[in-house]
Amino acid sequence: MQLLEDRIRREGVVKEGDVLKVDSFLNHQMDVSLFEAMGREWKRLFDGCGVNKILTIEASGIGMACIAAQSFHCPVVFAKKTATKNIAGEVWRTSVRSYTHGRVYDVIVSRDYLGPADRLLLIDDFLANGAALSGLLDLAMMSGATVVGAGIAIEKAYQPGGELIRSRGIRVESLARIKSMSESGGVEFC
Ligand code: 5GP
């Protein structure tokens, strides 16, 4: 998606640890008009797939998922990161290794909000090693929901996540795919 690539070129900053900072429009300050365009693009790509719920993960996915939901006219559920062990039976639970913080945390979704009637579009801001998206897939599978596909804003295509998720038969639509990036050379797209 040209609009997103242009924005990353202009404002993205590559930090050490293979992290692209996009805080000025996506991860801290949020450009809602850009989110609207992204939502419309995911709607175009997944039109006719019967998406009736969007599932995302706390925190960065929530804003763009909510705006996308206005195109899909469906609710958004976000997987909550938690340290508390809820009573078994109330929630679907899995664990995820954080790309940016390195640690492993539990994510949960109430069983009230995810079940076999759901046809899910998974949404997240970045796809790197695929841990966050795998976590969402785990929760979806436990609940008996159908995963229609995944909408990703920025896929770092040189990292293994995209291949990992696609090899599980999941359709992944990334709006910007980064071929390579470095602190000195900036970002190159696929
Ligand atoms: P994964 O779980 O696929 O390894 O990484 C995806 C998650 O880590 C995303 O939810 C995102 O929050 C974070 N992440 C991974 N790579 C980057 C990056 O280059 N920049 C930022 N800002 N977040 C990233």
Coordinates of N, CA and C and ligand atoms in Angstrom, one line a residue:
M1 N 0.9 -1.2 0.0 CA 0.0 0.0 0.0 C 0.9 1.2 0.0
Q2 N 0.8 2.0 -1.1 CA 1.7 3.1 -1.4 C 1.7 4.1 -0.2
L3 N 0.5 4.5 0.2 CA 0.3 5.5 1.3 C 1.1 5.1 2.5
L4 N 1.1 3.9 2.9 CA 1.7 3.4 4.1 C 3.3 3.4 3.9
E5 N 3.7 2.9 2.7 CA 5.1 2.8 2.4 C 5.7 4.2 2.4
D6 N 5.0 5.1 1.8 CA 5.5 6.5 1.7 C 5.7 7.1 3.1
R7 N 4.8 6.8 4.0 CA 4.8 7.3 5.4 C 6.0 6.7 6.1
I8 N 6.2 5.4 5.9 CA 7.3 4.7 6.6 C 8.6 5.3 6.1
R9 N 8.7 5.5 4.8 CA 9.9 6.1 4.2 C 10.2 7.5 4.8
R10 N 9.2 8.3 5.0 CA 9.3 9.7 5.5 C 9.6 9.7 7.0
E11 N 8.9 8.9 7.7 CA 8.9 9.1 9.2 C 9.4 7.9 10.0
G12 N 9.6 6.8 9.4 CA 10.0 5.6 10.1 C 11.5 5.8 10.5
V13 N 11.8 5.3 11.7 CA 13.2 5.4 12.2 C 13.7 4.0 12.6
V14 N 14.8 3.5 12.0 CA 15.3 2.1 12.3 C 16.2 2.2 13.5
K15 N 15.8 1.5 14.6 CA 16.5 1.5 15.8 C 17.3 0.2 16.0
E16 N 18.3 0.2 16.9 CA 19.0 -1.0 17.1 C 18.1 -2.1 17.7
G17 N 18.5 -3.4 17.4 CA 17.6 -4.5 17.8 C 16.6 -4.8 16.7
D18 N 16.8 -4.3 15.5 CA 15.9 -4.6 14.4 C 14.5 -4.1 14.7
V19 N 14.4 -2.9 15.2 CA 13.1 -2.3 15.5 C 12.8 -1.1 14.7
L20 N 11.7 -1.1 14.0 CA 11.3 0.1 13.2 C 10.4 0.9 14.1
K21 N 10.8 2.2 14.3 CA 9.9 3.0 15.1 C 9.0 3.8 14.2
V22 N 7.7 3.7 14.4 CA 6.7 4.4 13.7 C 5.8 5.1 14.6
D23 N 6.3 5.7 15.6 CA 5.6 6.3 16.7 C 4.8 7.6 16.3
S24 N 5.2 8.2 15.2 CA 4.6 9.5 14.8 C 3.2 9.3 14.2
F25 N 3.0 8.1 13.7 CA 1.7 7.9 13.0 C 1.0 6.6 13.3
L26 N 1.7 5.7 14.0 CA 1.1 4.3 14.2 C 1.1 3.8 15.6
N27 N 2.2 3.9 16.3 CA 2.4 3.3 17.6 C 2.3 4.2 18.8
H28 N 2.2 5.5 18.6 CA 2.1 6.3 19.8 C 1.1 7.4 19.4
Q29 N 1.5 8.4 18.6 CA 0.5 9.2 17.9 C -0.1 8.4 16.8
M30 N -1.4 8.5 16.6 CA -2.1 7.7 15.5 C -2.7 8.5 14.5
D31 N -2.4 8.3 13.2 CA -3.0 9.0 12.1 C -4.3 8.2 11.7
V32 N -5.4 8.7 12.2 CA -6.7 8.0 12.0 C -7.1 7.9 10.5
S33 N -6.8 9.0 9.8 CA -7.1 8.9 8.3 C -6.3 7.8 7.6
L34 N -5.1 7.7 8.0 CA -4.3 6.5 7.5 C -4.9 5.2 7.9
F35 N -5.3 5.1 9.2 CA -6.0 3.9 9.6 C -7.2 3.6 8.8
E36 N -8.0 4.7 8.5 CA -9.2 4.5 7.7 C -8.9 3.9 6.3
A37 N -7.8 4.4 5.7 CA -7.4 3.9 4.4 C -6.9 2.4 4.5
M38 N -6.2 2.1 5.6 CA -5.8 0.7 5.8 C -7.0 -0.2 6.0
G39 N -8.0 0.3 6.8 CA -9.2 -0.5 7.0 C -9.9 -0.8 5.7
R40 N -10.0 0.3 4.9 CA -10.7 0.1 3.6 C -10.0 -0.9 2.7
E41 N -8.6 -0.9 2.8 CA -7.8 -1.8 2.0 C -8.0 -3.3 2.5
W42 N -8.0 -3.5 3.8 CA -8.3 -4.8 4.3 C -9.7 -5.3 3.9
K43 N -10.6 -4.3 4.0 CA -12.0 -4.7 3.6 C -12.1 -5.1 2.1
R44 N -11.4 -4.4 1.3 CA -11.3 -4.8 -0.2 C -10.7 -6.2 -0.3
L45 N -9.6 -6.4 0.4 CA -9.0 -7.7 0.3 C -9.8 -8.9 0.8
F46 N -10.5 -8.6 1.9 CA -11.2 -9.7 2.6 C -12.7 -9.6 2.3
D47 N -13.1 -8.8 1.3 CA -14.6 -8.7 1.0 C -15.1 -10.0 0.6
G48 N -16.3 -10.3 1.1 CA -17.0 -11.6 0.7 C -16.5 -12.8 1.5
C49 N -15.7 -12.6 2.5 CA -15.1 -13.7 3.3 C -16.0 -13.9 4.6
G50 N -17.0 -13.1 4.8 CA -17.9 -13.3 5.9 C -17.2 -13.0 7.3
V51 N -16.3 -12.0 7.3 CA -15.7 -11.6 8.6 C -16.8 -11.1 9.5
N52 N -16.9 -11.6 10.7 CA -17.9 -11.1 11.6 C -17.3 -10.6 12.9
K53 N -16.0 -10.7 13.0 CA -15.3 -10.2 14.2 C -13.8 -10.0 13.9
I54 N -13.3 -9.0 14.5 CA -11.8 -8.7 14.4 C -11.2 -9.0 15.7
L55 N -10.1 -9.8 15.7 CA -9.3 -10.1 16.9 C -8.0 -9.5 16.8
T56 N -7.6 -8.8 17.8 CA -6.2 -8.2 17.8 C -5.6 -8.4 19.2
I57 N -4.5 -7.8 19.4 CA -3.7 -8.0 20.6 C -3.4 -6.6 21.2
E58 N -3.4 -6.5 22.5 CA -3.1 -5.3 23.3 C -1.6 -5.0 23.0
A59 N -1.2 -3.8 22.9 CA -2.0 -2.6 22.8 C -2.0 -2.0 21.4
S60 N -0.9 -2.1 20.6 CA -0.8 -1.4 19.4 C -1.8 -1.7 18.3
G61 N -2.3 -2.9 18.4 CA -3.3 -3.3 17.3 C -4.6 -2.7 17.5
I62 N -4.9 -2.2 18.7 CA -6.3 -1.9 19.0 C -6.9 -0.7 18.2
G63 N -6.1 0.3 18.1 CA -6.5 1.5 17.3 C -6.9 1.2 15.9
M64 N -6.0 0.5 15.2 CA -6.2 0.2 13.8 C -7.3 -0.8 13.6
A65 N -7.4 -1.7 14.6 CA -8.5 -2.7 14.5 C -9.9 -2.1 14.6
C66 N -10.0 -1.1 15.5 CA -11.3 -0.4 15.7 C -11.7 0.4 14.5
I67 N -10.7 1.0 13.9 CA -11.0 1.8 12.6 C -11.4 0.8 11.5
A68 N -10.6 -0.3 11.4 CA -11.0 -1.3 10.4 C -12.3 -1.8 10.6
A69 N -12.7 -2.0 11.8 CA -14.0 -2.6 12.1 C -15.2 -1.7 11.6
Q70 N -14.9 -0.4 11.4 CA -16.0 0.4 10.9 C -16.2 0.1 9.4
S71 N -15.2 -0.4 8.7 CA -15.4 -0.9 7.3 C -16.1 -2.2 7.3
F72 N -15.8 -3.1 8.3 CA -16.4 -4.4 8.3 C -17.7 -4.5 9.1
H73 N -18.0 -3.4 9.8 CA -19.3 -3.4 10.6 C -19.4 -4.5 11.5
C74 N -18.3 -4.7 12.3 CA -18.3 -5.9 13.2 C -17.6 -5.4 14.5
P75 N -17.7 -6.2 15.6 CA -17.0 -5.9 16.8 C -15.5 -6.2 16.8
V76 N -14.8 -5.6 17.7 CA -13.4 -5.9 17.9 C -13.2 -6.5 19.2
V77 N -12.4 -7.6 19.3 CA -12.0 -8.2 20.6 C -10.5 -8.1 20.6
F78 N -10.0 -7.7 21.8 CA -8.5 -7.7 21.9 C -8.1 -8.6 23.0
A79 N -7.0 -9.4 22.6 CA -6.4 -10.3 23.6 C -5.7 -9.5 24.6
K80 N -6.0 -9.7 25.9 CA -5.4 -8.9 27.0 C -4.1 -9.6 27.5
K81 N -3.1 -8.8 27.7 CA -1.9 -9.3 28.3 C -2.1 -9.3 29.8
T82 N -1.7 -10.4 30.4 CA -2.0 -10.4 31.9 C -0.9 -11.2 32.6
A83 N -0.8 -10.9 33.9 CA 0.1 -11.7 34.7 C -0.8 -12.6 35.6
T84 N -2.0 -12.2 35.8 CA -2.9 -12.9 36.7 C -3.4 -14.2 36.1
K85 N -3.4 -15.2 36.9 CA -3.9 -16.5 36.5 C -5.4 -16.6 36.8
N86 N -6.2 -16.4 35.7 CA -7.7 -16.5 36.0 C -8.1 -17.9 36.2
I87 N -9.3 -18.1 36.8 CA -9.8 -19.4 37.0 C -10.0 -20.1 35.7
A88 N -9.4 -21.3 35.5 CA -9.6 -22.1 34.3 C -11.0 -22.2 33.9
G89 N -11.4 -22.1 32.7 CA -12.8 -22.2 32.3 C -13.4 -20.9 31.9
E90 N -12.9 -19.8 32.4 CA -13.4 -18.5 32.0 C -12.9 -17.9 30.8
V91 N -11.6 -18.3 30.5 CA -10.9 -17.6 29.4 C -10.2 -18.6 28.5
W92 N -9.9 -18.2 27.3 CA -9.0 -18.9 26.4 C -7.6 -18.2 26.7
R93 N -6.6 -19.0 26.9 CA -5.3 -18.5 27.3 C -4.2 -19.1 26.5
T94 N -3.2 -18.3 26.2 CA -1.9 -18.8 25.6 C -0.8 -17.9 26.0
S95 N 0.4 -18.2 25.7 CA 1.5 -17.3 26.0 C 2.2 -16.9 24.7
V96 N 2.8 -15.7 24.8 CA 3.4 -15.0 23.7 C 4.8 -14.5 24.1
R97 N 5.8 -14.6 23.2 CA 7.1 -14.0 23.5 C 7.1 -12.6 22.8
S98 N 7.3 -11.5 23.6 CA 7.2 -10.2 23.1 C 8.5 -9.9 22.3
Y99 N 8.3 -9.4 21.0 CA 9.5 -9.1 20.2 C 10.2 -7.9 20.8
T100 N 9.5 -6.9 21.2 CA 10.2 -5.7 21.6 C 10.7 -5.7 23.1
H101 N 10.1 -6.6 23.9 CA 10.5 -6.6 25.3 C 11.2 -7.9 25.7
G102 N 11.1 -8.9 24.8 CA 11.9 -10.1 25.0 C 11.2 -11.1 26.0
R103 N 10.3 -10.7 26.8 CA 9.8 -11.6 27.8 C 8.5 -12.3 27.3
V104 N 8.2 -13.3 28.1 CA 7.0 -14.1 27.7 C 5.8 -13.7 28.6
Y105 N 4.7 -13.4 28.0 CA 3.5 -13.1 28.8 C 2.3 -13.9 28.4
D106 N 1.3 -14.0 29.3 CA 0.1 -14.7 29.0 C -0.9 -13.7 28.3
V107 N -1.6 -14.2 27.3 CA -2.7 -13.4 26.7 C -4.0 -14.2 26.9
I108 N -5.1 -13.5 27.2 CA -6.4 -14.1 27.4 C -7.5 -13.4 26.6
V109 N -8.5 -14.2 26.3 CA -9.8 -13.6 25.8 C -10.9 -14.4 26.5
S110 N -11.9 -13.6 27.0 CA -13.0 -14.3 27.6 C -13.7 -15.2 26.7
R111 N -14.1 -16.3 27.2 CA -14.9 -17.3 26.4 C -16.2 -16.7 25.9
D112 N -16.7 -15.7 26.6 CA -17.9 -15.0 26.2 C -17.8 -14.4 24.8
Y113 N -16.6 -14.0 24.4 CA -16.4 -13.1 23.3 C -15.7 -13.8 22.1
L114 N -15.4 -15.1 22.2 CA -14.8 -15.9 21.1 C -15.3 -17.3 21.1
G115 N -15.9 -17.7 20.0 CA -16.5 -19.0 20.0 C -16.7 -19.5 18.5
P116 N -17.3 -20.7 18.4 CA -17.4 -21.3 17.0 C -18.2 -20.5 16.0
A117 N -19.0 -19.5 16.4 CA -19.8 -18.7 15.5 C -19.0 -17.6 14.8
D118 N -17.8 -17.4 15.3 CA -17.0 -16.3 14.9 C -16.1 -16.6 13.6
R119 N -16.2 -15.7 12.7 CA -15.3 -15.7 11.5 C -14.3 -14.5 11.6
L120 N -13.1 -14.9 12.0 CA -12.2 -13.8 12.4 C -11.2 -13.3 11.4
L121 N -11.1 -12.0 11.4 CA -9.9 -11.3 10.8 C -9.0 -10.9 12.0
L122 N -7.8 -11.5 11.9 CA -6.8 -11.1 12.9 C -6.0 -9.9 12.4
I123 N -5.8 -8.9 13.3 CA -5.1 -7.7 12.9 C -4.0 -7.3 13.9
D124 N -2.9 -7.0 13.3 CA -1.8 -6.5 14.2 C -1.0 -5.5 13.4
D125 N -0.2 -4.7 14.2 CA 0.6 -3.6 13.6 C 1.9 -4.2 12.8
F126 N 2.6 -5.1 13.5 CA 3.8 -5.7 12.9 C 3.8 -7.2 12.8
L127 N 4.4 -7.8 11.8 CA 4.7 -9.2 11.8 C 6.2 -9.4 11.7
A128 N 6.8 -10.0 12.7 CA 8.2 -10.2 12.7 C 8.5 -11.7 12.8
N129 N 8.6 -12.2 14.0 CA 8.8 -13.7 14.1 C 7.5 -14.5 14.2
G130 N 6.4 -13.8 14.3 CA 5.1 -14.4 14.2 C 4.6 -14.9 15.5
A131 N 5.2 -14.5 16.6 CA 4.7 -14.9 17.9 C 3.4 -14.4 18.3
A132 N 3.2 -13.1 18.1 CA 1.9 -12.4 18.4 C 0.8 -13.0 17.6
L133 N 1.0 -13.2 16.3 CA 0.0 -13.7 15.5 C -0.3 -15.2 15.8
S134 N 0.8 -16.0 16.1 CA 0.6 -17.4 16.5 C -0.3 -17.4 17.7
G135 N -0.1 -16.5 18.7 CA -0.8 -16.5 19.9 C -2.3 -16.3 19.6
L136 N -2.6 -15.3 18.7 CA -4.0 -15.1 18.3 C -4.6 -16.3 17.6
L137 N -3.8 -17.0 16.8 CA -4.3 -18.2 16.1 C -4.6 -19.3 17.1
D138 N -3.7 -19.4 18.1 CA -4.0 -20.4 19.2 C -5.3 -20.1 19.9
L139 N -5.5 -18.9 20.2 CA -6.8 -18.5 20.9 C -8.0 -18.8 20.0
A140 N -7.8 -18.5 18.7 CA -9.0 -18.7 17.8 C -9.2 -20.2 17.7
M141 N -8.2 -21.0 17.6 CA -8.3 -22.5 17.4 C -9.0 -23.1 18.7
M142 N -8.5 -22.7 19.9 CA -9.1 -23.2 21.1 C -10.6 -22.9 21.2
S143 N -11.0 -21.8 20.7 CA -12.4 -21.4 20.8 C -13.3 -22.0 19.8
G144 N -12.7 -22.6 18.7 CA -13.5 -23.2 17.6 C -13.9 -22.1 16.6
A145 N -13.4 -20.9 16.7 CA -13.7 -19.9 15.7 C -12.9 -20.2 14.4
T146 N -13.4 -19.6 13.3 CA -12.8 -19.8 12.0 C -11.9 -18.6 11.7
V147 N -10.7 -18.8 11.3 CA -9.8 -17.7 10.9 C -9.9 -17.5 9.4
V148 N -10.4 -16.3 9.0 CA -10.5 -16.0 7.6 C -9.2 -15.5 7.1
G149 N -8.4 -14.9 7.9 CA -7.1 -14.4 7.5 C -6.5 -13.4 8.5
A150 N -5.4 -12.8 8.1 CA -4.7 -11.9 9.0 C -4.4 -10.6 8.2
G151 N -4.7 -9.5 8.8 CA -4.4 -8.2 8.2 C -3.3 -7.6 9.0
I152 N -2.1 -7.4 8.4 CA -0.9 -6.8 9.1 C -0.6 -5.5 8.5
A153 N -0.3 -4.5 9.3 CA 0.2 -3.2 8.7 C 1.5 -3.4 8.1
I154 N 2.5 -3.8 8.9 CA 3.9 -3.8 8.4 C 4.5 -5.2 8.7
E155 N 4.8 -5.9 7.6 CA 5.5 -7.2 7.7 C 7.0 -7.0 7.4
K156 N 7.8 -7.5 8.4 CA 9.3 -7.5 8.1 C 9.5 -8.8 7.4
A157 N 9.5 -8.8 6.1 CA 9.4 -10.0 5.3 C 10.7 -10.8 5.4
Y158 N 11.8 -10.2 5.8 CA 13.1 -11.0 6.0 C 13.1 -11.7 7.3
Q159 N 12.1 -11.6 8.1 CA 12.0 -12.4 9.3 C 11.0 -13.5 9.1
P160 N 11.1 -14.5 10.0 CA 10.4 -15.8 9.6 C 8.9 -15.9 9.8
G161 N 8.3 -14.8 10.5 CA 6.9 -14.9 10.9 C 5.9 -15.1 9.7
G162 N 6.1 -14.4 8.6 CA 5.2 -14.5 7.5 C 5.1 -15.9 6.9
E163 N 6.3 -16.5 6.7 CA 6.4 -17.8 6.2 C 5.8 -18.8 7.2
L164 N 6.1 -18.6 8.5 CA 5.5 -19.5 9.5 C 4.0 -19.6 9.5
I165 N 3.4 -18.4 9.5 CA 1.9 -18.3 9.5 C 1.3 -18.8 8.2
R166 N 1.9 -18.4 7.1 CA 1.3 -18.8 5.8 C 1.5 -20.3 5.6
S167 N 2.5 -20.9 6.2 CA 2.7 -22.4 6.1 C 1.7 -23.1 6.9
R168 N 1.0 -22.4 7.8 CA -0.1 -23.0 8.5 C -1.4 -22.9 7.8
G169 N -1.3 -22.4 6.5 CA -2.5 -22.3 5.7 C -3.4 -21.0 5.9
I170 N -2.8 -20.0 6.6 CA -3.5 -18.8 6.9 C -3.1 -17.7 5.9
R171 N -4.2 -17.1 5.3 CA -4.0 -16.0 4.4 C -3.5 -14.8 5.2
V172 N -2.4 -14.2 4.8 CA -1.8 -13.0 5.4 C -1.7 -11.9 4.4
E173 N -2.4 -10.8 4.7 CA -2.3 -9.6 3.8 C -1.6 -8.5 4.6
S174 N -0.4 -8.2 4.2 CA 0.4 -7.2 4.8 C 0.4 -5.9 3.9
L175 N 0.1 -4.8 4.5 CA 0.0 -3.6 3.6 C 1.3 -3.0 3.2
A176 N 2.4 -3.2 4.0 CA 3.7 -2.8 3.6 C 4.6 -4.0 4.0
R177 N 5.4 -4.4 3.0 CA 6.3 -5.6 3.3 C 7.8 -5.1 3.2
I178 N 8.5 -5.2 4.3 CA 9.9 -4.7 4.3 C 10.9 -5.8 3.9
K179 N 11.7 -5.5 2.9 CA 12.6 -6.5 2.4 C 13.9 -6.5 3.2
S180 N 14.3 -5.3 3.6 CA 15.5 -5.1 4.5 C 15.4 -3.7 5.1
M181 N 16.1 -3.6 6.3 CA 16.2 -2.3 6.9 C 17.5 -2.3 7.7
S182 N 18.0 -1.0 7.8 CA 19.2 -0.9 8.7 C 19.2 0.6 9.2
E183 N 20.0 0.8 10.2 CA 20.0 2.1 10.8 C 20.7 3.1 9.8
S184 N 21.6 2.6 9.1 CA 22.3 3.5 8.1 C 21.6 3.6 6.8
G185 N 21.0 2.5 6.3 CA 20.4 2.5 5.0 C 18.9 2.7 4.9
G186 N 18.3 2.8 6.0 CA 16.8 3.0 6.0 C 16.1 1.7 5.6
V187 N 14.9 1.9 5.0 CA 14.0 0.8 4.8 C 13.9 0.5 3.3
E188 N 13.9 -0.7 2.9 CA 13.7 -1.1 1.5 C 12.5 -2.1 1.5
F189 N 11.5 -1.8 0.6 CA 10.3 -2.6 0.5 C 10.4 -3.7 -0.6
C190 N 9.6 -4.8 -0.4 CA 9.6 -5.9 -1.3 C 9.1 -5.4 -2.7
Ligands
5GP1 P1 6.3 -11.0 16.4 O1 5.5 -11.5 17.5 O2 5.8 -11.3 15.0 O3 7.8 -11.4 16.5 O4 6.3 -9.4 16.5 C1 5.2 -8.7 16.4 C2 4.9 -7.8 17.5 O5 6.1 -7.3 18.0 C3 4.0 -6.7 17.1 O6 2.8 -6.8 17.9 C4 4.7 -5.4 17.5 O7 4.1 -4.8 18.6 C5 6.1 -5.9 17.9 N1 7.1 -5.6 16.8 C6 7.9 -6.5 16.1 N2 8.7 -5.8 15.3 C7 8.6 -4.5 15.5 C8 9.2 -3.4 15.0 O8 10.1 -3.4 14.1 N3 8.8 -2.2 15.4 C9 7.8 -2.0 16.4 N4 7.4 -0.8 16.7 N5 7.1 -3.1 16.9 C10 7.5 -4.3 16.5

